[in-house]
Short mmCIF file of C-alpha atoms and ligand atoms in Angstrom, two decimals:
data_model
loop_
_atom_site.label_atom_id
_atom_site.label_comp_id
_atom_site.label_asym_id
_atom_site.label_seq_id
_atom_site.Cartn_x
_atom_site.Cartn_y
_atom_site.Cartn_z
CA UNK A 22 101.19 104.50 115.85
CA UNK A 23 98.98 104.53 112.86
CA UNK A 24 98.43 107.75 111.34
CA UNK A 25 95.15 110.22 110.98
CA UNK A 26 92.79 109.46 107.76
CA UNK A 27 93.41 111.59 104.85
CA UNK A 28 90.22 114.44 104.13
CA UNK A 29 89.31 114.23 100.75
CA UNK A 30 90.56 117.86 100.62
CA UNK A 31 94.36 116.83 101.07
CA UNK A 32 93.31 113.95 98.69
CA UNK A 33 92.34 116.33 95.91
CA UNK A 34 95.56 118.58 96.92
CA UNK A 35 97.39 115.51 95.91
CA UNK A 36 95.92 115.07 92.38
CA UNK A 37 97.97 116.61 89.49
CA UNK A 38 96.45 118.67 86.60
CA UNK A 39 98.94 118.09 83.65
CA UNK A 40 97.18 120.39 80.57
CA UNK A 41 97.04 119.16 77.22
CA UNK A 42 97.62 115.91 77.99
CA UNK A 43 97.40 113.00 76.55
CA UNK A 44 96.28 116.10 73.68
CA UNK A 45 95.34 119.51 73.70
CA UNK A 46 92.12 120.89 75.47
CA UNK A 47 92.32 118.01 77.74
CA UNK A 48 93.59 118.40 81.32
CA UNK A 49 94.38 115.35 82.63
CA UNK A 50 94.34 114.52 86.37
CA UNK A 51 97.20 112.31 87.43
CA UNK A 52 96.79 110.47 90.71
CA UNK A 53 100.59 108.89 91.12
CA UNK A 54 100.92 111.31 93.49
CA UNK A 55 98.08 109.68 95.36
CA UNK A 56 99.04 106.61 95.05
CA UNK A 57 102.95 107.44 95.96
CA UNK A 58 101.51 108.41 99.73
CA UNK A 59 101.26 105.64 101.94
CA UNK A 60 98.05 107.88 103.72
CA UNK A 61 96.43 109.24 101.03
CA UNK A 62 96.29 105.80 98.93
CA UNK A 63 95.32 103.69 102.01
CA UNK A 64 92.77 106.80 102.93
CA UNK A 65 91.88 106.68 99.75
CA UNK A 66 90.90 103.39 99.74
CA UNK A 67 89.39 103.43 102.95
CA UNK A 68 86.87 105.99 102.06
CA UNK A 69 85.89 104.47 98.55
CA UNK A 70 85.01 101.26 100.31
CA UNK A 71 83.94 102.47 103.77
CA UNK A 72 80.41 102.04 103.40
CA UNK A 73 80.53 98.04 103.47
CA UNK A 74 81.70 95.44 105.46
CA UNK A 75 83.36 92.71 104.76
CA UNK A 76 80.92 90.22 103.45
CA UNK A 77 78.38 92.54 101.73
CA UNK A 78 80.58 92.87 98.38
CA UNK A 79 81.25 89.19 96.68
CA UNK A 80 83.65 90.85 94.02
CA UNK A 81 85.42 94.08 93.14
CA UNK A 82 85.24 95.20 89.62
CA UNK A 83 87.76 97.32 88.58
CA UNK A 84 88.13 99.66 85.04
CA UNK A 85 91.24 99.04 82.85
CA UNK A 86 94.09 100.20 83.80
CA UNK A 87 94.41 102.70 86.80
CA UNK A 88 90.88 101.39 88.32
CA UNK A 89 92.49 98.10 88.84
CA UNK A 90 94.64 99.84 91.10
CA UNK A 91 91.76 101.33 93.09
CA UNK A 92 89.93 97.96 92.75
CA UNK A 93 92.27 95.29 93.65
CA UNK A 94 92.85 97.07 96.89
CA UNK A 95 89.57 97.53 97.78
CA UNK A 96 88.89 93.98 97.43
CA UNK A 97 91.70 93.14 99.63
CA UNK A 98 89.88 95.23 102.35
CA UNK A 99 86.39 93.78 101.56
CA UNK A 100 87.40 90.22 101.44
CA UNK A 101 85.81 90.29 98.00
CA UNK A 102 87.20 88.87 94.79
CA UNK A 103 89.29 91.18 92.06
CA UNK A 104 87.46 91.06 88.54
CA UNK A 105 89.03 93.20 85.36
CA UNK A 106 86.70 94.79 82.93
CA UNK A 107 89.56 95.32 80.29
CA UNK A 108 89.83 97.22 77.02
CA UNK A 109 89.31 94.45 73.97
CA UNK A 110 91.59 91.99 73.29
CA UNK A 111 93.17 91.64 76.35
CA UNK A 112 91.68 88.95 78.57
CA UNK A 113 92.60 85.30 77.35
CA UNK A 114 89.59 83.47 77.55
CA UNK A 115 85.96 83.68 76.35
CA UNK A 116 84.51 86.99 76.64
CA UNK A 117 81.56 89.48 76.48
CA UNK A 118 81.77 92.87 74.97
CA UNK A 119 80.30 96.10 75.17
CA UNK A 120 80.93 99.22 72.81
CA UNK A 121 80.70 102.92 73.51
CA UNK A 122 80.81 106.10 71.71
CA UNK A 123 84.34 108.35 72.25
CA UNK A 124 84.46 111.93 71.66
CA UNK A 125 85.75 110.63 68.08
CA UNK A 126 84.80 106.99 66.89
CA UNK A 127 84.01 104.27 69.71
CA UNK A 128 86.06 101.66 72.25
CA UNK A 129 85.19 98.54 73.53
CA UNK A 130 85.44 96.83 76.74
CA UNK A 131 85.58 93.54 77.55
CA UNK A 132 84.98 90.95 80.45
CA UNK A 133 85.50 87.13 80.78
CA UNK A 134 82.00 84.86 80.63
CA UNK A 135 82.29 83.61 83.84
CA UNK A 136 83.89 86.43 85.92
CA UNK A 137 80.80 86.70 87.96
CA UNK A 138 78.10 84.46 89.45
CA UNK A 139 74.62 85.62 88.86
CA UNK A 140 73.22 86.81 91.66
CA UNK A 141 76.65 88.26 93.10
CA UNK A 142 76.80 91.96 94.84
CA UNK A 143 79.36 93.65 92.94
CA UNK A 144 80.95 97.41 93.71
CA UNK A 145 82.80 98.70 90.64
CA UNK A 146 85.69 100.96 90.85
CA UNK A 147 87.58 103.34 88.15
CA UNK A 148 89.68 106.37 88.87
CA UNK A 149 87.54 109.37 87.63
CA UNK A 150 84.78 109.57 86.01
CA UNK A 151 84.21 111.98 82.54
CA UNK A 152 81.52 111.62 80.53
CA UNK A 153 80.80 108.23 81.88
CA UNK A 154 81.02 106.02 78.64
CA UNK A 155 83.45 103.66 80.26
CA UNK A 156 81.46 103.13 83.34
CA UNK A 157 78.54 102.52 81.89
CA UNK A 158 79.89 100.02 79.16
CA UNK A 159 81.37 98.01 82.43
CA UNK A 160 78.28 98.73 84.28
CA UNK A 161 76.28 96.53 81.23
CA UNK A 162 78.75 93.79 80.94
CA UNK A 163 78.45 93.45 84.94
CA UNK A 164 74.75 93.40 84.28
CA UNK A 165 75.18 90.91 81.30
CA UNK A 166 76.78 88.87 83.75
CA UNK A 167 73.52 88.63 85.87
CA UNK A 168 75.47 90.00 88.54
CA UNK A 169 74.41 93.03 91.08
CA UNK A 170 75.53 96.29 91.14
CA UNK A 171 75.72 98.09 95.12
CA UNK A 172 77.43 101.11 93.94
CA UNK A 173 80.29 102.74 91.41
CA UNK A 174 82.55 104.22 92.66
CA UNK A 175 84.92 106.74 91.77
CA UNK A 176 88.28 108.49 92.77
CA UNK A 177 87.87 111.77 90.84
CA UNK A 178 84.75 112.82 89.02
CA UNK A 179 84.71 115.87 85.97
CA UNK A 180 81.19 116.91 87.51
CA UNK A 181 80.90 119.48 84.26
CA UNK A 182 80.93 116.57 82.09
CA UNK A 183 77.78 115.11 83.29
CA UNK A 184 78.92 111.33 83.42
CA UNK A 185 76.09 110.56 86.00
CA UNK A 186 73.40 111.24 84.12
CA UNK A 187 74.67 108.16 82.15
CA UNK A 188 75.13 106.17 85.17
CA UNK A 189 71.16 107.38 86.87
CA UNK A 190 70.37 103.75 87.33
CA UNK A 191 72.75 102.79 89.81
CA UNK A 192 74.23 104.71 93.13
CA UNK A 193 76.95 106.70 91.80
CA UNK A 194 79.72 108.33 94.49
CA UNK A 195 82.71 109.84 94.07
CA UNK A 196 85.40 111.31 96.67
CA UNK A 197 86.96 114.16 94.86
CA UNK A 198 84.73 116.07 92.51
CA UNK A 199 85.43 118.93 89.97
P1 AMP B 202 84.62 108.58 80.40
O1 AMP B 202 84.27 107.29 79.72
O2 AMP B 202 84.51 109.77 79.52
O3 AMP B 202 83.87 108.74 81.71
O4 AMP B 202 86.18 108.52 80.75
C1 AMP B 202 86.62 107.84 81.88
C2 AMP B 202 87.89 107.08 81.63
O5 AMP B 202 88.85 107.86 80.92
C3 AMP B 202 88.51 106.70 82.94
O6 AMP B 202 88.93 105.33 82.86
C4 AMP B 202 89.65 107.66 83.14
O7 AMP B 202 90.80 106.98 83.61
C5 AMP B 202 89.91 108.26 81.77
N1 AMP B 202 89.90 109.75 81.79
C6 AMP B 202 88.99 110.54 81.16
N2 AMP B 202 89.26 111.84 81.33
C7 AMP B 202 90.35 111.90 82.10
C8 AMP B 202 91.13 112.98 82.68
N3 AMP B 202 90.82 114.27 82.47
N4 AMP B 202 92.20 112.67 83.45
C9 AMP B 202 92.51 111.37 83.69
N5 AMP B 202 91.83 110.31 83.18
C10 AMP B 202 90.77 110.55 82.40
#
């Protein structure tokens, strides 16, 4: 018999705050735990994609690295293709690029030419969202792309940091938010 769903209350229970890491001041939230749950990572996944049907997403994007984790398995459950928005330097063929601004000096993101159609209805997926830099470099390469964004989707979101004021021109939700 198949279990009940997850709340996003036990989800968040799951979550681990590890301080000072990966350096001090920062507390980072680590979602193995999450993921090492057979419930909480298939609830998880239910509830980041459960407000489409198969059909109504053409492709996944997912956020290097623990978004592709998130991603890839929501695009099993929507039927939709798997696309990786990766950190530069990674993906083989021709790409496009977008830069943001870090706390301290800038990153870069990076996404093959022909990942996705124009035209196609695209949810993208990271872990948690901060101060929303990454997103919204992978939001503009999606764009770039010519594709369309439905929604962005997060795991975790750092509501203090304000990362959705970044994101205001696309529907932003999130399942666990601090
Ligand atoms: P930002 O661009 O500031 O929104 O940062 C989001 C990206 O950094 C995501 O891909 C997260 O995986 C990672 N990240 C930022 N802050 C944290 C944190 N406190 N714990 C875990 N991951 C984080």
């Amino acid at each position: 018999m198949s279990q009940p769903r997850p709340t996003t209350a036990e989800i968040e229970c799951a979550i681990r705050n590890i301080p000072d890491f990966p350096k001090p001041g920062i507390q980072f939230k680590d979602i193995t735990p999450v993921l090492a749950d057979a419930r909480l990572f298939s609830g998880s996944i239910h509830l980041l994609t459960e407000k489409f049907r198969p059909g109504q997403i053409d492709a996944v994007v997912g956020i290097d690295a623990r978004g592709f984790i998130f991603a890839a398995a929501a695009a099993i459950k929507l039927q939709a293709g798997f696309v990786p928005v990766r950190k530069k330097g990674k993906l083989p063929y021709k790409t496009h690029e977008q830069e943001y601004n870090l706390e301290y000096g800038t990153a870069t993101v990076a996404v093959h030419v022909d990942a996705l159609k124009p035209g196609s209805r695209v949810l993208l997926i990271d872990d948690l969202l901060a101060t929303g830099g990454t997103a919204a470099a992978a939001a503009a390469l999606v764009q770039r792309l010519g594709a369309e964004i439905l929604e962005i989707s997060f795991l975790i979101e750092l509501s203090f940091l304000a990362g959705r004021e970044r994101l205001k021109n696309y529907p932003v939700s999130s399942l666990v938010v601090y």
